[in-house]
Amino acid sequence: MMPPKTRKSILVSVAGSAGLDITLREAPSDWIGKVARDVYTQRTLLPLKSPVEMGLGGNGASASYVLAKMGLQVQLNAPIGNDPAGSLVKDWLKKAGVQCITPAGQSTMHAITAVDKNGQRLGTLQHVGPSINWSLSNQNNKSQWLLVSLPGQITVEAFLPVKQLLESFNKSNRTRVLDTGIGWIKKILPQEMIDLWSHAEIISGTIEELKYWTGCQTPQSVIQKIMTAGPHTVALKMGEKGVAYQSRKQPFATQLPRELPQNNVSIGAGDAFNGALIAELIRGRSVSESVANAVSYTHLRAHETRHDLGCRLLLEKK
């Protein structure tokens, strides 16, 4: 097991999005009218049963927060604006110990998600903000790990810069982790995605997106198809069914999730899983142990409204 002092010397570079997540629980479905008014009326002023929930969002920021809280050096490449939302996001990241390396943008990503009383998503409005300068993530040659998390609204034009980043990070003492998300579905060819996988050691993704790219239907066949492209480890996130995984050293297996409390919202859980998985692998744990601990952390992250409490509980457990 890697001692804490040694772990603190490990630098993880993260490239992805960062923003403000706003969650509206049980908002009336017809709360937006069709006629604009400049005064409140009974039609335009409707009750909201629960307070608005607000927190750190973005696949890069969420994973970076977890990595820093679990004792690692983290450099985040994500555009964050000089606006009120950006101030909140940067403050949360700074307090966690995350170093933001991207120059300030004109705006910060916002995501407003409506959920029902059980925490199931009804829809999301997202302001993407400025695009990511992917090349910034390889300017520090001391980085030993790279996590590339692609935003949901990524453009096709970003494919080449992302591929170049992964290629430039290719050294024997470095590990590349890739979570491609849903942004390129039906925008690039499956063979192009398979080629991108060949430039990463670890692939993490949801079963829905990876079924699309592989053309396979079972978790085991999806993972095996990805591994033939070159990655030595695959983690397949399956929601309430847990995480399926396999590596060259460990056979296919599934880690079941803990039962989440009723009314829970799982926004950001998959991104937190990525951060916790990397942190556990850096600690020297096996893939099976790392996945199990990352799933446990994801449960805590989803259950608690404060990010630091979930991290603290996980660290106390070690």
PDB file of C-alpha atoms in Angstrom, residues 14 32 62 64 71 99-100 120 158 162 172 187 189 197 205 209 240 257 272 296-297:
ATOM      1  CA  VAL A  14      -7.665  16.159 -15.258  1.00  0.00           C
ATOM      2  CA  ILE A  32     -43.042  28.270 -17.363  1.00  0.00           C
ATOM      3  CA  SER A  62     -16.245  16.459  -9.637  1.00  0.00           C
ATOM      4  CA  SER A  64     -10.790  16.457  -9.330  1.00  0.00           C
ATOM      5  CA  GLY A  71      -4.865  13.046  -0.789  1.00  0.00           C
ATOM      6  CA  GLN A  99      -5.150  23.630  -8.792  1.00  0.00           C
ATOM      7  CA  CYS A 100      -7.026  25.154 -11.735  1.00  0.00           C
ATOM      8  CA  GLN A 120     -35.230  10.706 -11.103  1.00  0.00           C
ATOM      9  CA  ALA A 158     -12.491  18.371 -30.481  1.00  0.00           C
ATOM     10  CA  VAL A 162      -8.330  14.966 -27.555  1.00  0.00           C
ATOM     11  CA  SER A 172       5.889   3.994 -19.746  1.00  0.00           C
ATOM     12  CA  LYS A 187     -21.378  12.135 -34.579  1.00  0.00           C
ATOM     13  CA  LEU A 189     -17.852   6.435 -36.429  1.00  0.00           C
ATOM     14  CA  TRP A 197      -9.523   3.730 -26.882  1.00  0.00           C
ATOM     15  CA  GLY A 205     -18.055   4.647 -19.138  1.00  0.00           C
ATOM     16  CA  GLU A 209     -22.786   4.561 -24.407  1.00  0.00           C
ATOM     17  CA  GLU A 240     -28.585   0.495 -10.121  1.00  0.00           C
ATOM     18  CA  PRO A 257     -24.052  -0.939  -5.499  1.00  0.00           C
ATOM     19  CA  ALA A 272     -17.107  10.906  -8.427  1.00  0.00           C
ATOM     20  CA  SER A 296     -18.863   2.846  -1.777  1.00  0.00           C
ATOM     21  CA  TYR A 297     -17.617   6.389  -2.176  1.00  0.00           C
TER      22      TYR A 297
END
